[in-house]
Amino acid sequence: MPKKFSQPTMKQTILLFAFLLSLNSFAQRRNTMEQFSLEAGYGLNMGISPRITDISHLEGAFRYMFDDYWGLKFDYAFDQFRVDGNSSLGTDYHRLSAQVVHNLGRTLNISPYSDTWFSVLAHGGLGYSALKSKSYSQVDSMGNIVLGLTPQIKITDNLALRFDGSYIMNIKQNYDLTGQQHDLTGEHFVGSMLNLSVGLTVYLGRNQGNADWR
């Protein structure tokens, strides 16, 4: 059954941004996080099962590449689904995940053809999701599986334009993305959704984006 869940407060949101800023400041001072980056994006969320679409997807992540091929990232995403634009019908979706990142562009050796300005990252992992219905007080707590591809275009040594397509499976989902109970008997299901976004990757450290581009 769905569990109670407290929505993030303004204080918690401010603390989160302060934490990200402190990471940035620390990396700049120490100048040793050579393959560390921050990512952000905005775009489309599309519920596949059940089907519903909205343009209200937000995402943020920090990533560390262990070498030129493999890395790890922790990300947060927020999606808002509304039924026919009605603010009182729909759901708010929060997702946290830890994902392995692979430099697929380097594996496919596309650098000689792209002149090192274009590359593709593959990512996948597991996490926790919370789905809050506008019609019910309880929140749906679920596990998630994420798989995605991130094409990137290099702008400068420390900045890249990123496009991301991610497929998410929600394990033990109880509410539809419309905010209604999927099964009145309380039987859960495996829901799925797709995120398409555009944003930026900001590289930190003295070697900037070398892990992605060199």
PDB file of C-alpha atoms in Angstrom:
ATOM      1  CA  MET A   1       0.000   0.000   0.000  1.00  0.00           C
ATOM      2  CA  PRO A   2       1.177   3.592  -0.552  1.00  0.00           C
ATOM      3  CA  LYS A   3       3.034   5.244   2.311  1.00  0.00           C
ATOM      4  CA  LYS A   4       2.958   8.700   3.806  1.00  0.00           C
ATOM      5  CA  PHE A   5       5.565  11.020   2.329  1.00  0.00           C
ATOM      6  CA  SER A   6       6.512  14.583   3.220  1.00  0.00           C
ATOM      7  CA  GLN A   7       6.927  16.996   0.324  1.00  0.00           C
ATOM      8  CA  PRO A   8      10.269  18.875   0.229  1.00  0.00           C
ATOM      9  CA  THR A   9      10.102  22.119   2.210  1.00  0.00           C
ATOM     10  CA  MET A  10      11.608  25.434   1.122  1.00  0.00           C
ATOM     11  CA  LYS A  11      14.350  24.952   3.728  1.00  0.00           C
ATOM     12  CA  GLN A  12      15.230  21.509   2.321  1.00  0.00           C
ATOM     13  CA  THR A  13      15.325  22.913  -1.222  1.00  0.00           C
ATOM     14  CA  ILE A  14      17.637  25.739  -0.149  1.00  0.00           C
ATOM     15  CA  LEU A  15      19.907  23.237   1.642  1.00  0.00           C
ATOM     16  CA  LEU A  16      20.073  21.095  -1.515  1.00  0.00           C
ATOM     17  CA  PHE A  17      21.153  24.053  -3.670  1.00  0.00           C
ATOM     18  CA  ALA A  18      23.647  25.110  -0.978  1.00  0.00           C
ATOM     19  CA  PHE A  19      25.117  21.590  -1.037  1.00  0.00           C
ATOM     20  CA  LEU A  20      25.536  21.662  -4.833  1.00  0.00           C
ATOM     21  CA  LEU A  21      27.148  25.099  -4.660  1.00  0.00           C
ATOM     22  CA  SER A  22      29.526  23.905  -1.942  1.00  0.00           C
ATOM     23  CA  LEU A  23      30.574  20.982  -4.175  1.00  0.00           C
ATOM     24  CA  ASN A  24      31.305  23.443  -6.954  1.00  0.00           C
ATOM     25  CA  SER A  25      33.297  25.703  -4.629  1.00  0.00           C
ATOM     26  CA  PHE A  26      35.235  22.765  -3.187  1.00  0.00           C
ATOM     27  CA  ALA A  27      36.182  21.488  -6.635  1.00  0.00           C
ATOM     28  CA  GLN A  28      37.365  24.916  -7.734  1.00  0.00           C
ATOM     29  CA  ARG A  29      39.491  25.387  -4.580  1.00  0.00           C
ATOM     30  CA  ARG A  30      41.101  21.949  -4.582  1.00  0.00           C
ATOM     31  CA  ASN A  31      41.366  21.786  -8.363  1.00  0.00           C
ATOM     32  CA  THR A  32      41.672  17.997  -8.128  1.00  0.00           C
ATOM     33  CA  MET A  33      38.252  16.756  -9.263  1.00  0.00           C
ATOM     34  CA  GLU A  34      39.469  16.454 -12.828  1.00  0.00           C
ATOM     35  CA  GLN A  35      36.511  14.466 -14.159  1.00  0.00           C
ATOM     36  CA  PHE A  36      33.659  15.855 -12.102  1.00  0.00           C
ATOM     37  CA  SER A  37      30.642  17.544 -13.688  1.00  0.00           C
ATOM     38  CA  LEU A  38      27.222  18.966 -12.891  1.00  0.00           C
ATOM     39  CA  GLU A  39      24.265  18.343 -15.228  1.00  0.00           C
ATOM     40  CA  ALA A  40      20.854  19.976 -15.580  1.00  0.00           C
ATOM     41  CA  GLY A  41      17.997  19.611 -18.051  1.00  0.00           C
ATOM     42  CA  TYR A  42      14.382  20.429 -18.840  1.00  0.00           C
ATOM     43  CA  GLY A  43      11.935  18.749 -21.166  1.00  0.00           C
ATOM     44  CA  LEU A  44       9.147  16.282 -21.886  1.00  0.00           C
ATOM     45  CA  ASN A  45       7.744  13.549 -19.666  1.00  0.00           C
ATOM     46  CA  MET A  46       5.703  10.828 -21.300  1.00  0.00           C
ATOM     47  CA  GLY A  47       3.858   8.158 -19.357  1.00  0.00           C
ATOM     48  CA  ILE A  48       3.869   4.942 -21.394  1.00  0.00           C
ATOM     49  CA  SER A  49       1.934   2.738 -18.991  1.00  0.00           C
ATOM     50  CA  PRO A  50      -0.479   4.424 -18.389  1.00  0.00           C
ATOM     51  CA  ARG A  51      -0.202   6.996 -21.222  1.00  0.00           C
ATOM     52  CA  ILE A  52      -0.094  10.704 -20.342  1.00  0.00           C
ATOM     53  CA  THR A  53       2.246  13.475 -21.553  1.00  0.00           C
ATOM     54  CA  ASP A  54       3.384  16.825 -20.167  1.00  0.00           C
ATOM     55  CA  ILE A  55       6.250  19.289 -20.673  1.00  0.00           C
ATOM     56  CA  SER A  56       7.372  19.739 -17.096  1.00  0.00           C
ATOM     57  CA  HIS A  57      10.394  17.491 -16.590  1.00  0.00           C
ATOM     58  CA  LEU A  58      13.301  18.847 -14.521  1.00  0.00           C
ATOM     59  CA  GLU A  59      16.531  16.990 -13.781  1.00  0.00           C
ATOM     60  CA  GLY A  60      19.849  17.581 -12.094  1.00  0.00           C
ATOM     61  CA  ALA A  61      22.870  15.348 -11.479  1.00  0.00           C
ATOM     62  CA  PHE A  62      26.492  15.245 -10.486  1.00  0.00           C
ATOM     63  CA  ARG A  63      28.832  12.836 -12.228  1.00  0.00           C
ATOM     64  CA  TYR A  64      32.345  11.534 -11.639  1.00  0.00           C
ATOM     65  CA  MET A  65      34.267   9.656 -14.346  1.00  0.00           C
ATOM     66  CA  PHE A  66      36.768   7.148 -12.977  1.00  0.00           C
ATOM     67  CA  ASP A  67      38.520   7.020 -16.349  1.00  0.00           C
ATOM     68  CA  ASP A  68      37.813   7.832 -19.996  1.00  0.00           C
ATOM     69  CA  TYR A  69      35.185   5.095 -20.242  1.00  0.00           C
ATOM     70  CA  TRP A  70      33.365   4.586 -16.940  1.00  0.00           C
ATOM     71  CA  GLY A  71      31.803   6.767 -14.294  1.00  0.00           C
ATOM     72  CA  LEU A  72      29.059   7.115 -11.727  1.00  0.00           C
ATOM     73  CA  LYS A  73      26.326   9.724 -11.366  1.00  0.00           C
ATOM     74  CA  PHE A  74      23.652  10.555  -8.809  1.00  0.00           C
ATOM     75  CA  ASP A  75      20.590  12.302 -10.147  1.00  0.00           C
ATOM     76  CA  TYR A  76      17.270  13.818  -9.097  1.00  0.00           C
ATOM     77  CA  ALA A  77      14.284  14.310 -11.398  1.00  0.00           C
ATOM     78  CA  PHE A  78      10.883  15.912 -10.979  1.00  0.00           C
ATOM     79  CA  ASP A  79       7.913  15.355 -13.281  1.00  0.00           C
ATOM     80  CA  GLN A  80       4.476  16.928 -13.111  1.00  0.00           C
ATOM     81  CA  PHE A  81       1.502  15.298 -14.826  1.00  0.00           C
ATOM     82  CA  ARG A  82      -1.826  17.120 -15.168  1.00  0.00           C
ATOM     83  CA  VAL A  83      -5.077  15.858 -16.718  1.00  0.00           C
ATOM     84  CA  ASP A  84      -6.173  18.229 -19.507  1.00  0.00           C
ATOM     85  CA  GLY A  85      -4.283  21.083 -17.831  1.00  0.00           C
ATOM     86  CA  ASN A  86      -6.379  20.796 -14.654  1.00  0.00           C
ATOM     87  CA  SER A  87      -4.172  21.721 -11.678  1.00  0.00           C
ATOM     88  CA  SER A  88      -6.309  19.653  -9.297  1.00  0.00           C
ATOM     89  CA  LEU A  89      -6.053  16.408 -11.289  1.00  0.00           C
ATOM     90  CA  GLY A  90      -2.810  14.537 -11.818  1.00  0.00           C
ATOM     91  CA  THR A  91       0.404  13.655  -9.996  1.00  0.00           C
ATOM     92  CA  ASP A  92       3.808  14.961  -8.899  1.00  0.00           C
ATOM     93  CA  TYR A  93       6.676  12.528  -9.401  1.00  0.00           C
ATOM     94  CA  HIS A  94      10.066  12.617  -7.633  1.00  0.00           C
ATOM     95  CA  ARG A  95      12.944  10.307  -8.554  1.00  0.00           C
ATOM     96  CA  LEU A  96      16.382   9.674  -7.052  1.00  0.00           C
ATOM     97  CA  SER A  97      18.823   7.238  -8.636  1.00  0.00           C
ATOM     98  CA  ALA A  98      22.432   6.095  -8.731  1.00  0.00           C
ATOM     99  CA  GLN A  99      23.642   5.213 -12.231  1.00  0.00           C
ATOM    100  CA  VAL A 100      26.681   3.797 -13.972  1.00  0.00           C
ATOM    101  CA  VAL A 101      27.845   5.930 -16.927  1.00  0.00           C
ATOM    102  CA  HIS A 102      29.719   4.640 -19.985  1.00  0.00           C
ATOM    103  CA  ASN A 103      31.340   6.788 -22.681  1.00  0.00           C
ATOM    104  CA  LEU A 104      29.725   5.030 -25.634  1.00  0.00           C
ATOM    105  CA  GLY A 105      31.179   7.532 -28.111  1.00  0.00           C
ATOM    106  CA  ARG A 106      34.699   6.516 -27.128  1.00  0.00           C
ATOM    107  CA  THR A 107      33.871   2.809 -27.329  1.00  0.00           C
ATOM    108  CA  LEU A 108      32.433   3.328 -30.831  1.00  0.00           C
ATOM    109  CA  ASN A 109      35.452   5.510 -31.711  1.00  0.00           C
ATOM    110  CA  ILE A 110      33.387   8.349 -33.173  1.00  0.00           C
ATOM    111  CA  SER A 111      35.919  11.050 -32.196  1.00  0.00           C
ATOM    112  CA  PRO A 112      37.858  10.910 -35.510  1.00  0.00           C
ATOM    113  CA  TYR A 113      34.596  11.578 -37.364  1.00  0.00           C
ATOM    114  CA  SER A 114      33.179  14.229 -35.027  1.00  0.00           C
ATOM    115  CA  ASP A 115      36.444  16.168 -34.530  1.00  0.00           C
ATOM    116  CA  THR A 116      35.889  15.667 -30.758  1.00  0.00           C
ATOM    117  CA  TRP A 117      32.846  17.991 -30.659  1.00  0.00           C
ATOM    118  CA  PHE A 118      30.170  15.271 -30.449  1.00  0.00           C
ATOM    119  CA  SER A 119      29.870  12.242 -28.180  1.00  0.00           C
ATOM    120  CA  VAL A 120      27.313   9.948 -26.563  1.00  0.00           C
ATOM    121  CA  LEU A 121      27.082   8.676 -22.989  1.00  0.00           C
ATOM    122  CA  ALA A 122      25.045   5.634 -21.959  1.00  0.00           C
ATOM    123  CA  HIS A 123      23.724   5.389 -18.409  1.00  0.00           C
ATOM    124  CA  GLY A 124      21.674   3.029 -16.282  1.00  0.00           C
ATOM    125  CA  GLY A 125      20.913   2.329 -12.646  1.00  0.00           C
ATOM    126  CA  LEU A 126      18.463   1.940  -9.787  1.00  0.00           C
ATOM    127  CA  GLY A 127      16.709   4.269  -7.388  1.00  0.00           C
ATOM    128  CA  TYR A 128      13.665   5.372  -5.403  1.00  0.00           C
ATOM    129  CA  SER A 129      10.547   7.142  -6.708  1.00  0.00           C
ATOM    130  CA  ALA A 130       7.643   8.879  -4.964  1.00  0.00           C
ATOM    131  CA  LEU A 131       4.383   9.575  -6.806  1.00  0.00           C
ATOM    132  CA  LYS A 132       1.983  12.041  -5.148  1.00  0.00           C
ATOM    133  CA  SER A 133      -1.603  12.031  -6.399  1.00  0.00           C
ATOM    134  CA  LYS A 134      -3.583  15.299  -6.386  1.00  0.00           C
ATOM    135  CA  SER A 135      -6.680  13.272  -5.464  1.00  0.00           C
ATOM    136  CA  TYR A 136      -5.337  11.272  -2.494  1.00  0.00           C
ATOM    137  CA  SER A 137      -3.291  12.175   0.577  1.00  0.00           C
ATOM    138  CA  GLN A 138      -1.037   9.133   0.466  1.00  0.00           C
ATOM    139  CA  VAL A 139       2.114   8.890  -1.635  1.00  0.00           C
ATOM    140  CA  ASP A 140       3.119   5.951  -3.785  1.00  0.00           C
ATOM    141  CA  SER A 141       6.643   4.763  -2.846  1.00  0.00           C
ATOM    142  CA  MET A 142       8.351   2.733  -5.570  1.00  0.00           C
ATOM    143  CA  GLY A 143      11.662   1.425  -6.792  1.00  0.00           C
ATOM    144  CA  ASN A 144      12.882   2.490 -10.238  1.00  0.00           C
ATOM    145  CA  ILE A 145      15.142   1.222 -13.017  1.00  0.00           C
ATOM    146  CA  VAL A 146      16.616   3.832 -15.382  1.00  0.00           C
ATOM    147  CA  LEU A 147      18.227   3.334 -18.818  1.00  0.00           C
ATOM    148  CA  GLY A 148      19.235   6.181 -21.099  1.00  0.00           C
ATOM    149  CA  LEU A 149      21.443   7.814 -23.729  1.00  0.00           C
ATOM    150  CA  THR A 150      22.953  11.319 -23.545  1.00  0.00           C
ATOM    151  CA  PRO A 151      24.271  12.800 -26.805  1.00  0.00           C
ATOM    152  CA  GLN A 152      26.509  15.818 -26.125  1.00  0.00           C
ATOM    153  CA  ILE A 153      27.842  18.708 -28.192  1.00  0.00           C
ATOM    154  CA  LYS A 154      30.977  20.433 -26.914  1.00  0.00           C
ATOM    155  CA  ILE A 155      30.627  24.219 -26.555  1.00  0.00           C
ATOM    156  CA  THR A 156      33.808  25.080 -24.610  1.00  0.00           C
ATOM    157  CA  ASP A 157      36.368  23.127 -22.572  1.00  0.00           C
ATOM    158  CA  ASN A 158      34.133  23.315 -19.514  1.00  0.00           C
ATOM    159  CA  LEU A 159      30.636  23.399 -21.052  1.00  0.00           C
ATOM    160  CA  ALA A 160      28.581  21.070 -23.254  1.00  0.00           C
ATOM    161  CA  LEU A 161      25.054  21.039 -24.614  1.00  0.00           C
ATOM    162  CA  ARG A 162      23.373  17.781 -23.633  1.00  0.00           C
ATOM    163  CA  PHE A 163      20.315  15.930 -24.908  1.00  0.00           C
ATOM    164  CA  ASP A 164      18.983  13.032 -22.891  1.00  0.00           C
ATOM    165  CA  GLY A 165      16.480  10.268 -23.479  1.00  0.00           C
ATOM    166  CA  SER A 166      15.738   8.061 -20.471  1.00  0.00           C
ATOM    167  CA  TYR A 167      13.362   5.141 -20.018  1.00  0.00           C
ATOM    168  CA  ILE A 168      12.152   4.566 -16.459  1.00  0.00           C
ATOM    169  CA  MET A 169      10.384   1.528 -15.003  1.00  0.00           C
ATOM    170  CA  ASN A 170       8.556   2.068 -11.701  1.00  0.00           C
ATOM    171  CA  ILE A 171       8.363  -1.067  -9.589  1.00  0.00           C
ATOM    172  CA  LYS A 172       5.276  -1.679  -7.398  1.00  0.00           C
ATOM    173  CA  GLN A 173       3.331   1.351  -8.622  1.00  0.00           C
ATOM    174  CA  ASN A 174      -0.194   1.765  -7.206  1.00  0.00           C
ATOM    175  CA  TYR A 175      -1.501   5.023  -8.738  1.00  0.00           C
ATOM    176  CA  ASP A 176      -1.825   5.875 -12.412  1.00  0.00           C
ATOM    177  CA  LEU A 177      -0.019   9.036 -13.528  1.00  0.00           C
ATOM    178  CA  THR A 178      -3.471  10.624 -13.786  1.00  0.00           C
ATOM    179  CA  GLY A 179      -3.682  10.366  -9.975  1.00  0.00           C
ATOM    180  CA  GLN A 180      -6.266   7.589  -9.798  1.00  0.00           C
ATOM    181  CA  GLN A 181      -5.862   4.215  -8.116  1.00  0.00           C
ATOM    182  CA  HIS A 182      -4.860   1.676 -10.744  1.00  0.00           C
ATOM    183  CA  ASP A 183      -6.557  -1.242  -9.019  1.00  0.00           C
ATOM    184  CA  LEU A 184      -9.141  -0.839  -6.240  1.00  0.00           C
ATOM    185  CA  THR A 185      -7.982  -4.130  -4.700  1.00  0.00           C
ATOM    186  CA  GLY A 186      -4.591  -2.548  -3.989  1.00  0.00           C
ATOM    187  CA  GLU A 187      -2.724  -4.690  -6.514  1.00  0.00           C
ATOM    188  CA  HIS A 188       0.396  -2.889  -7.728  1.00  0.00           C
ATOM    189  CA  PHE A 189       1.859  -2.920 -11.242  1.00  0.00           C
ATOM    190  CA  VAL A 190       5.034  -2.013 -13.161  1.00  0.00           C
ATOM    191  CA  GLY A 191       4.628   1.467 -14.658  1.00  0.00           C
ATOM    192  CA  SER A 192       6.881   2.989 -17.307  1.00  0.00           C
ATOM    193  CA  MET A 193       7.685   6.455 -18.569  1.00  0.00           C
ATOM    194  CA  LEU A 194      10.026   8.281 -20.938  1.00  0.00           C
ATOM    195  CA  ASN A 195      11.914  11.532 -20.335  1.00  0.00           C
ATOM    196  CA  LEU A 196      13.298  13.637 -23.205  1.00  0.00           C
ATOM    197  CA  SER A 197      15.315  16.676 -22.151  1.00  0.00           C
ATOM    198  CA  VAL A 198      17.823  19.295 -23.234  1.00  0.00           C
ATOM    199  CA  GLY A 199      20.280  21.029 -20.921  1.00  0.00           C
ATOM    200  CA  LEU A 200      23.914  21.697 -20.032  1.00  0.00           C
ATOM    201  CA  THR A 201      26.892  19.825 -18.609  1.00  0.00           C
ATOM    202  CA  VAL A 202      29.343  21.972 -16.615  1.00  0.00           C
ATOM    203  CA  TYR A 203      32.828  20.465 -16.128  1.00  0.00           C
ATOM    204  CA  LEU A 204      34.872  21.193 -12.997  1.00  0.00           C
ATOM    205  CA  GLY A 205      38.539  20.686 -12.184  1.00  0.00           C
ATOM    206  CA  ARG A 206      41.777  21.492 -13.958  1.00  0.00           C
ATOM    207  CA  ASN A 207      41.282  19.006 -16.824  1.00  0.00           C
ATOM    208  CA  GLN A 208      37.676  20.103 -17.353  1.00  0.00           C
ATOM    209  CA  GLY A 209      35.858  17.798 -19.810  1.00  0.00           C
ATOM    210  CA  ASN A 210      38.802  15.659 -20.851  1.00  0.00           C
ATOM    211  CA  ALA A 211      37.153  12.431 -19.688  1.00  0.00           C
ATOM    212  CA  ASP A 212      34.369  13.033 -22.212  1.00  0.00           C
ATOM    213  CA  TRP A 213      36.306  14.579 -25.081  1.00  0.00           C
ATOM    214  CA  ARG A 214      40.033  13.797 -25.213  1.00  0.00           C
TER     215      ARG A 214
END
